[in-house]
Short mmCIF file of C-alpha atoms in Angstrom, two decimals:
data_model
loop_
_atom_site.label_atom_id
_atom_site.label_comp_id
_atom_site.label_asym_id
_atom_site.label_seq_id
_atom_site.Cartn_x
_atom_site.Cartn_y
_atom_site.Cartn_z
CA MET A 1378 0.07 -0.07 -0.24
CA SER A 1379 1.46 3.50 -1.00
CA VAL A 1380 1.84 6.35 1.46
CA ALA A 1381 0.66 9.58 1.22
CA PRO A 1382 3.40 12.14 0.62
CA ARG A 1383 4.16 14.67 3.15
CA LEU A 1384 5.77 18.02 3.35
CA VAL A 1385 8.67 17.30 5.76
CA LEU A 1386 10.11 20.71 6.85
CA VAL A 1387 13.56 20.97 8.23
CA ASP A 1388 13.54 24.90 8.43
CA SER A 1389 12.90 27.21 11.72
CA VAL A 1390 9.72 28.00 12.81
CA VAL A 1391 9.76 30.92 14.99
CA VAL A 1392 7.21 33.38 16.37
CA ASP A 1393 6.32 36.57 14.40
CA VAL A 1394 5.66 39.56 16.62
CA VAL A 1395 3.70 41.84 14.05
CA LEU A 1396 3.59 45.80 14.42
CA ASN A 1397 1.17 47.37 12.14
CA VAL A 1398 2.26 51.04 11.56
CA ASP A 1399 1.72 53.77 8.98
CA THR A 1400 5.35 54.15 8.17
CA LEU A 1401 8.60 53.18 9.48
CA PRO A 1402 9.56 55.33 12.38
CA GLU A 1403 12.66 57.64 12.63
CA ARG A 1404 15.63 56.66 14.46
CA GLY A 1405 15.11 57.37 18.07
CA SER A 1406 11.60 57.80 18.01
CA ASP A 1407 8.98 56.54 19.95
CA THR A 1408 6.06 55.50 17.85
CA TYR A 1409 2.90 54.12 18.68
CA VAL A 1410 1.52 50.86 16.60
CA GLU A 1411 -2.18 50.69 15.04
CA LYS A 1412 -2.16 46.84 15.98
CA SER A 1413 0.02 44.15 17.19
CA ASP A 1414 -0.23 40.39 17.66
CA SER A 1415 2.15 37.27 17.57
CA PHE A 1416 1.87 34.26 15.42
CA ALA A 1417 3.59 31.10 14.75
CA GLY A 1418 5.96 32.09 11.80
CA GLY A 1419 8.77 31.22 9.49
CA GLY A 1420 8.55 27.41 8.29
CA PHE A 1421 5.19 27.56 10.08
CA ASN A 1422 3.44 29.46 7.09
CA VAL A 1423 4.97 27.03 4.76
CA MET A 1424 3.54 24.19 6.54
CA ALA A 1425 0.20 25.43 7.22
CA ALA A 1426 -0.39 26.64 3.63
CA ALA A 1427 0.51 22.94 2.37
CA SER A 1428 -1.53 21.38 5.04
CA ARG A 1429 -4.68 23.65 4.43
CA LEU A 1430 -4.22 22.31 0.81
CA GLY A 1431 -4.37 18.52 1.66
CA LEU A 1432 -0.32 18.10 2.01
CA ALA A 1433 0.31 16.61 5.36
CA ALA A 1434 3.19 18.41 7.06
CA VAL A 1435 5.84 17.10 9.38
CA TYR A 1436 8.12 19.72 11.20
CA GLY A 1437 11.66 18.29 11.37
CA GLY A 1438 13.26 21.47 13.16
CA VAL A 1439 13.71 22.11 16.80
CA VAL A 1440 11.14 23.99 19.09
CA GLY A 1441 12.05 25.51 22.53
CA LEU A 1442 10.81 25.59 25.90
CA GLY A 1443 9.20 28.87 26.71
CA PRO A 1444 6.29 31.32 26.02
CA PHE A 1445 7.25 31.75 22.18
CA ALA A 1446 7.69 27.99 22.09
CA THR A 1447 4.07 27.37 23.50
CA ILE A 1448 2.62 29.89 20.92
CA ALA A 1449 4.68 27.75 18.11
CA GLN A 1450 3.57 24.40 19.53
CA GLU A 1451 -0.20 25.32 19.85
CA ALA A 1452 -0.09 26.57 16.27
CA MET A 1453 1.41 23.65 14.92
CA ARG A 1454 -1.11 21.52 16.83
CA GLN A 1455 -4.03 23.56 15.38
CA GLU A 1456 -2.94 23.06 11.78
CA GLY A 1457 -2.12 19.28 12.64
CA ILE A 1458 1.30 19.45 11.92
CA VAL A 1459 3.38 16.60 13.13
CA VAL A 1460 6.47 17.81 15.33
CA ALA A 1461 9.10 15.12 15.07
CA THR A 1462 12.05 16.50 17.03
CA ALA A 1463 12.31 16.38 20.73
CA PRO A 1464 12.23 19.94 22.26
CA ASN A 1465 15.40 21.85 23.44
CA ASP A 1466 14.67 22.32 27.21
CA ASP A 1467 17.49 24.95 27.52
CA LEU A 1468 16.34 27.84 25.02
CA ASP A 1469 12.95 29.47 23.89
CA THR A 1470 11.88 29.27 20.09
CA GLY A 1471 13.39 32.60 18.55
CA PHE A 1472 11.03 35.64 17.28
CA VAL A 1473 10.83 37.89 14.10
CA VAL A 1474 9.57 41.53 14.60
CA ALA A 1475 7.72 42.12 11.54
CA ILE A 1476 6.92 46.07 11.12
CA VAL A 1477 4.00 45.82 8.80
CA GLU A 1478 3.63 49.35 6.88
CA PHE A 1479 0.04 50.65 5.62
CA ASP A 1480 0.77 49.41 2.29
CA GLY A 1481 1.27 45.90 3.10
CA GLU A 1482 5.43 46.12 2.94
CA ARG A 1483 7.12 44.54 5.66
CA THR A 1484 10.43 44.95 7.53
CA PHE A 1485 11.95 41.90 9.80
CA LEU A 1486 13.84 42.11 13.10
CA THR A 1487 15.29 38.77 13.99
CA SER A 1488 16.52 36.91 17.19
CA ASN A 1489 17.63 33.40 16.99
CA GLY A 1490 16.26 30.63 19.48
CA ALA A 1491 16.01 26.76 19.86
CA GLU A 1492 15.42 26.48 15.94
CA ALA A 1493 19.24 27.41 15.61
CA THR A 1494 20.44 24.47 17.37
CA LEU A 1495 19.53 21.73 14.56
CA SER A 1496 21.98 18.54 14.69
CA THR A 1497 22.62 15.45 12.39
CA ALA A 1498 21.38 13.24 15.19
CA GLN A 1499 17.83 14.71 14.81
CA LEU A 1500 17.83 14.74 11.34
CA ASP A 1501 18.70 11.01 11.24
CA GLU A 1502 15.71 10.46 13.06
CA LEU A 1503 13.34 11.52 9.97
CA ASP A 1504 12.27 8.74 7.86
CA VAL A 1505 12.04 10.37 4.62
CA GLN A 1506 10.01 8.54 1.83
CA GLY A 1507 10.95 8.78 -1.79
CA ASN A 1508 7.45 10.66 -2.27
CA ASP A 1509 7.67 13.35 0.31
CA PHE A 1510 8.51 16.92 -0.26
CA VAL A 1511 11.44 18.39 1.92
CA TYR A 1512 11.70 22.10 2.33
CA PHE A 1513 14.11 24.67 4.02
CA SER A 1514 14.89 28.30 3.43
CA GLY A 1515 18.31 30.51 3.38
CA TYR A 1516 17.82 31.09 6.94
CA ALA A 1517 18.69 27.46 8.05
CA LEU A 1518 21.71 28.05 6.24
CA LEU A 1519 22.80 30.95 8.77
CA HIS A 1520 23.59 28.88 11.19
CA GLU A 1521 26.93 26.62 10.99
CA SER A 1522 25.64 23.84 12.89
CA ASN A 1523 22.40 23.67 10.85
CA ALA A 1524 24.03 24.28 7.76
CA ARG A 1525 26.37 21.12 8.36
CA ALA A 1526 23.32 19.10 9.42
CA LEU A 1527 21.08 19.75 6.49
CA LEU A 1528 23.69 19.69 3.64
CA SER A 1529 24.49 16.05 5.31
CA PHE A 1530 20.89 15.21 5.26
CA LEU A 1531 20.41 16.46 1.75
CA ALA A 1532 22.77 13.86 0.52
CA ARG A 1533 21.03 10.99 2.37
CA ILE A 1534 17.48 11.57 1.37
CA PRO A 1535 15.96 9.52 -1.42
CA ALA A 1536 16.71 10.65 -5.21
CA SER A 1537 12.93 10.75 -5.72
CA THR A 1538 12.14 12.99 -2.97
CA CYS A 1539 11.20 16.48 -3.91
CA PHE A 1540 13.40 19.22 -2.25
CA LEU A 1541 12.09 22.68 -2.52
CA PHE A 1542 14.09 25.67 -1.44
CA ASP A 1543 13.68 29.51 -0.90
CA PRO A 1544 16.73 31.60 -0.20
CA GLY A 1545 15.04 34.37 1.45
CA PRO A 1546 15.40 38.27 1.92
CA ILE A 1547 19.06 37.15 3.35
CA VAL A 1548 20.24 35.47 0.29
CA ASN A 1549 23.30 37.29 -0.09
CA GLU A 1550 24.42 36.46 3.31
CA ILE A 1551 24.24 32.64 2.58
CA PRO A 1552 27.65 30.93 2.25
CA GLU A 1553 28.41 30.47 -1.39
CA ALA A 1554 29.51 26.75 -0.64
CA SER A 1555 26.18 25.90 0.62
CA LEU A 1556 24.29 27.71 -2.11
CA ASP A 1557 26.26 25.44 -4.60
CA ALA A 1558 25.32 22.30 -2.47
CA VAL A 1559 21.91 23.37 -2.54
CA PHE A 1560 21.52 24.10 -6.45
CA ALA A 1561 23.49 20.60 -6.89
CA ARG A 1562 20.30 18.88 -5.23
CA VAL A 1563 17.29 21.25 -5.27
CA ASP A 1564 14.38 20.26 -7.45
CA TRP A 1565 12.57 23.71 -7.33
CA PHE A 1566 14.46 26.78 -6.61
CA SER A 1567 11.49 29.41 -5.53
CA CYS A 1568 12.68 33.14 -4.66
CA ASN A 1569 11.17 36.69 -5.34
CA ALA A 1570 12.66 38.98 -8.04
CA ARG A 1571 14.77 41.07 -5.47
CA GLU A 1572 15.91 37.96 -4.37
CA ALA A 1573 16.71 36.77 -8.00
CA LEU A 1574 18.60 40.08 -8.92
CA LEU A 1575 20.75 39.59 -5.74
CA LEU A 1576 21.79 36.29 -7.06
CA THR A 1577 22.25 36.88 -10.89
CA ASP A 1578 22.48 40.52 -11.08
CA THR A 1579 19.95 41.02 -13.66
CA ASN A 1580 16.68 42.76 -12.94
CA ASP A 1581 14.75 40.50 -15.75
CA PRO A 1582 13.06 38.04 -14.17
CA GLU A 1583 12.97 35.94 -16.91
CA GLU A 1584 16.56 36.29 -17.55
CA ALA A 1585 17.18 35.71 -14.07
CA ALA A 1586 15.07 32.48 -13.92
CA ARG A 1587 17.30 30.96 -16.89
CA VAL A 1588 20.62 31.71 -15.16
CA LEU A 1589 19.34 30.24 -11.78
CA ARG A 1590 18.26 27.17 -13.88
CA GLY A 1591 21.63 27.19 -15.38
CA ARG A 1592 23.27 26.45 -11.85
CA MET A 1593 20.76 23.47 -10.97
CA TYR A 1594 21.35 19.70 -12.03
CA ARG A 1595 17.50 19.17 -12.22
CA GLY A 1596 14.10 20.42 -11.78
CA GLY A 1597 13.02 24.15 -12.01
CA VAL A 1598 12.94 27.79 -10.70
CA ILE A 1599 10.14 30.03 -10.05
CA VAL A 1600 10.58 33.90 -9.63
CA ARG A 1601 7.80 35.36 -8.04
CA VAL A 1602 6.93 38.85 -9.03
CA GLY A 1603 3.98 39.79 -6.79
CA ALA A 1604 0.67 40.84 -8.54
CA ASP A 1605 2.38 40.04 -11.67
CA GLY A 1606 2.42 36.44 -10.70
CA CYS A 1607 5.43 34.28 -11.24
CA VAL A 1608 8.11 33.22 -14.05
CA VAL A 1609 8.56 29.69 -14.35
CA VAL A 1610 11.78 27.69 -15.95
CA GLU A 1611 11.76 24.14 -16.27
CA SER A 1612 14.65 21.93 -17.05
CA ASP A 1613 16.25 24.09 -20.30
CA ASP A 1614 12.78 24.90 -21.33
CA ALA A 1615 11.97 29.09 -22.11
CA ALA A 1616 10.66 31.08 -19.29
CA VAL A 1617 7.24 31.02 -19.02
CA ARG A 1618 5.24 33.96 -17.22
CA VAL A 1619 1.89 32.66 -15.18
CA PRO A 1620 -0.16 35.76 -14.59
CA GLY A 1621 -1.00 36.74 -10.87
CA TYR A 1622 -4.06 38.04 -9.78
CA VAL A 1623 -4.97 41.82 -8.79
CA VAL A 1624 -6.23 41.88 -5.26
CA GLU A 1625 -6.17 44.88 -2.39
CA SER A 1626 -3.09 43.81 -0.33
CA ILE A 1627 -3.21 44.83 3.38
CA ASP A 1628 -0.43 42.31 4.49
CA SER A 1629 2.24 40.68 2.50
CA ASN A 1630 3.68 39.02 5.29
CA GLY A 1631 4.08 35.15 4.58
CA ALA A 1632 2.89 35.45 0.69
CA GLY A 1633 5.99 34.05 -0.47
CA ASP A 1634 5.89 31.18 2.15
CA CYS A 1635 2.46 30.78 1.31
CA HIS A 1636 3.30 30.28 -2.59
CA VAL A 1637 5.78 27.63 -1.77
CA GLY A 1638 3.12 25.62 0.36
CA ALA A 1639 0.50 25.89 -2.30
CA PHE A 1640 2.93 25.01 -5.35
CA ALA A 1641 4.14 21.84 -3.33
CA ALA A 1642 0.56 20.74 -2.36
CA SER A 1643 -0.25 21.11 -5.84
CA LEU A 1644 2.58 19.09 -7.07
CA ALA A 1645 1.39 16.32 -4.56
CA LEU A 1646 -1.82 16.17 -6.51
CA LYS A 1647 0.13 15.37 -9.50
CA ARG A 1648 -0.78 18.88 -11.12
CA PRO A 1649 1.97 20.01 -13.86
CA ALA A 1650 4.31 22.57 -12.59
CA LEU A 1651 2.83 25.54 -14.54
CA GLU A 1652 -0.67 24.62 -13.23
CA ALA A 1653 0.70 24.17 -9.76
CA ALA A 1654 2.44 28.08 -10.08
CA ARG A 1655 -1.19 29.20 -11.25
CA LEU A 1656 -2.51 27.94 -7.85
CA ALA A 1657 0.05 28.98 -5.71
CA ASN A 1658 -0.25 32.59 -7.38
CA ALA A 1659 -4.01 32.37 -6.38
CA ALA A 1660 -3.23 31.44 -2.84
CA ALA A 1661 -0.57 34.12 -2.34
CA ALA A 1662 -3.06 36.73 -3.63
CA ILE A 1663 -5.87 35.20 -1.34
CA SER A 1664 -2.98 35.62 1.50
CA VAL A 1665 -2.11 39.45 1.26
CA THR A 1666 -5.83 40.06 1.47
CA LYS A 1667 -5.82 38.85 5.27
CA ARG A 1668 -3.63 39.89 8.22
CA GLY A 1669 -1.27 37.40 9.70
CA PRO A 1670 1.74 35.46 8.40
CA ALA A 1671 -0.41 32.26 7.99
CA THR A 1672 -3.17 33.01 5.84
CA GLY A 1673 -3.23 30.48 3.13
CA PRO A 1674 -6.54 29.30 1.85
CA THR A 1675 -8.19 26.02 1.82
CA TRP A 1676 -9.49 24.22 -1.47
CA PRO A 1677 -12.91 25.42 -1.04
CA GLU A 1678 -11.54 28.90 -0.51
CA LEU A 1679 -9.05 28.80 -3.37
CA GLU A 1680 -11.80 27.27 -5.68
CA ALA A 1681 -14.04 29.93 -4.89
CA PHE A 1682 -11.39 32.87 -5.47
CA LEU A 1683 -10.78 31.39 -9.13
CA ASP A 1684 -14.53 31.25 -9.71
CA GLN A 1685 -14.84 34.95 -8.99
CA LYS A 1686 -11.85 35.99 -10.90
CA LYS A 1687 -12.97 33.94 -13.98
CA THR A 1688 -16.49 35.53 -13.63
CA GLU A 1689 -15.01 39.02 -13.33
CA GLN A 1690 -12.97 38.37 -16.53
CA SER A 1691 -15.94 37.36 -18.40
CA SER A 1692 -18.21 40.27 -17.47
#
């Protein structure tokens, strides 16, 4: 009997402390925020997006012990996400201060915690299957011990396991040797246009996607371009623009994570890559219309959104 695929995330689940402001405060000022809240974030956003679209999620990273860890663990419990590793009792889970401006733009400040202590021994306990999806981001490669463990882990997982990677905003801080190891194994490299520019020195998303694909041995590249959708390059094929969806954005925090999770969930349903990218564009569009980092839709919500957009286009 075949086992259903899972998303095995070996990245960091942290807590997002979200502060909503009109604009970034001046240096040295004291600014009152319009609204604040705390949510599980980081890799949680990817798992939540995938789980809501039917792809079971397993967290193979490390949680801590403390108030932030409690928020992270409760959020994963509510989403049905399995935590596969033992907690680090000596550290709390880390947190990210996300300053969200009126137009949805966000700025991050990060404080590391237990998630930065991942070890090879913990990863050895993960039973990754050939039909699973494995994900981590560039943040995971900033911690030296995590990077060693993860790159060794990549060499051990089945060749048929789909590995997805997103470098994140700190792409220019990732050691080049670590990026080379990722490119040697990754099946889907997903980033936004800014990150693609930093990696390729070109601000043309199509050309950037082709350059990135040239560094890979297999799979494809996705360059996200916000409301304009994304560019997809599969294998040595030409770059394809997959249109996005125009919505009123109120919070873009977690939109890229939602895109990756929805893309993986669609691939797990055997959707072709371009169709999976279209669905991921729609899921990300829905996510920016809601406040909070983990705002990916369910299938009924996604289908209703697509039906609405189809009706708008035909009227």
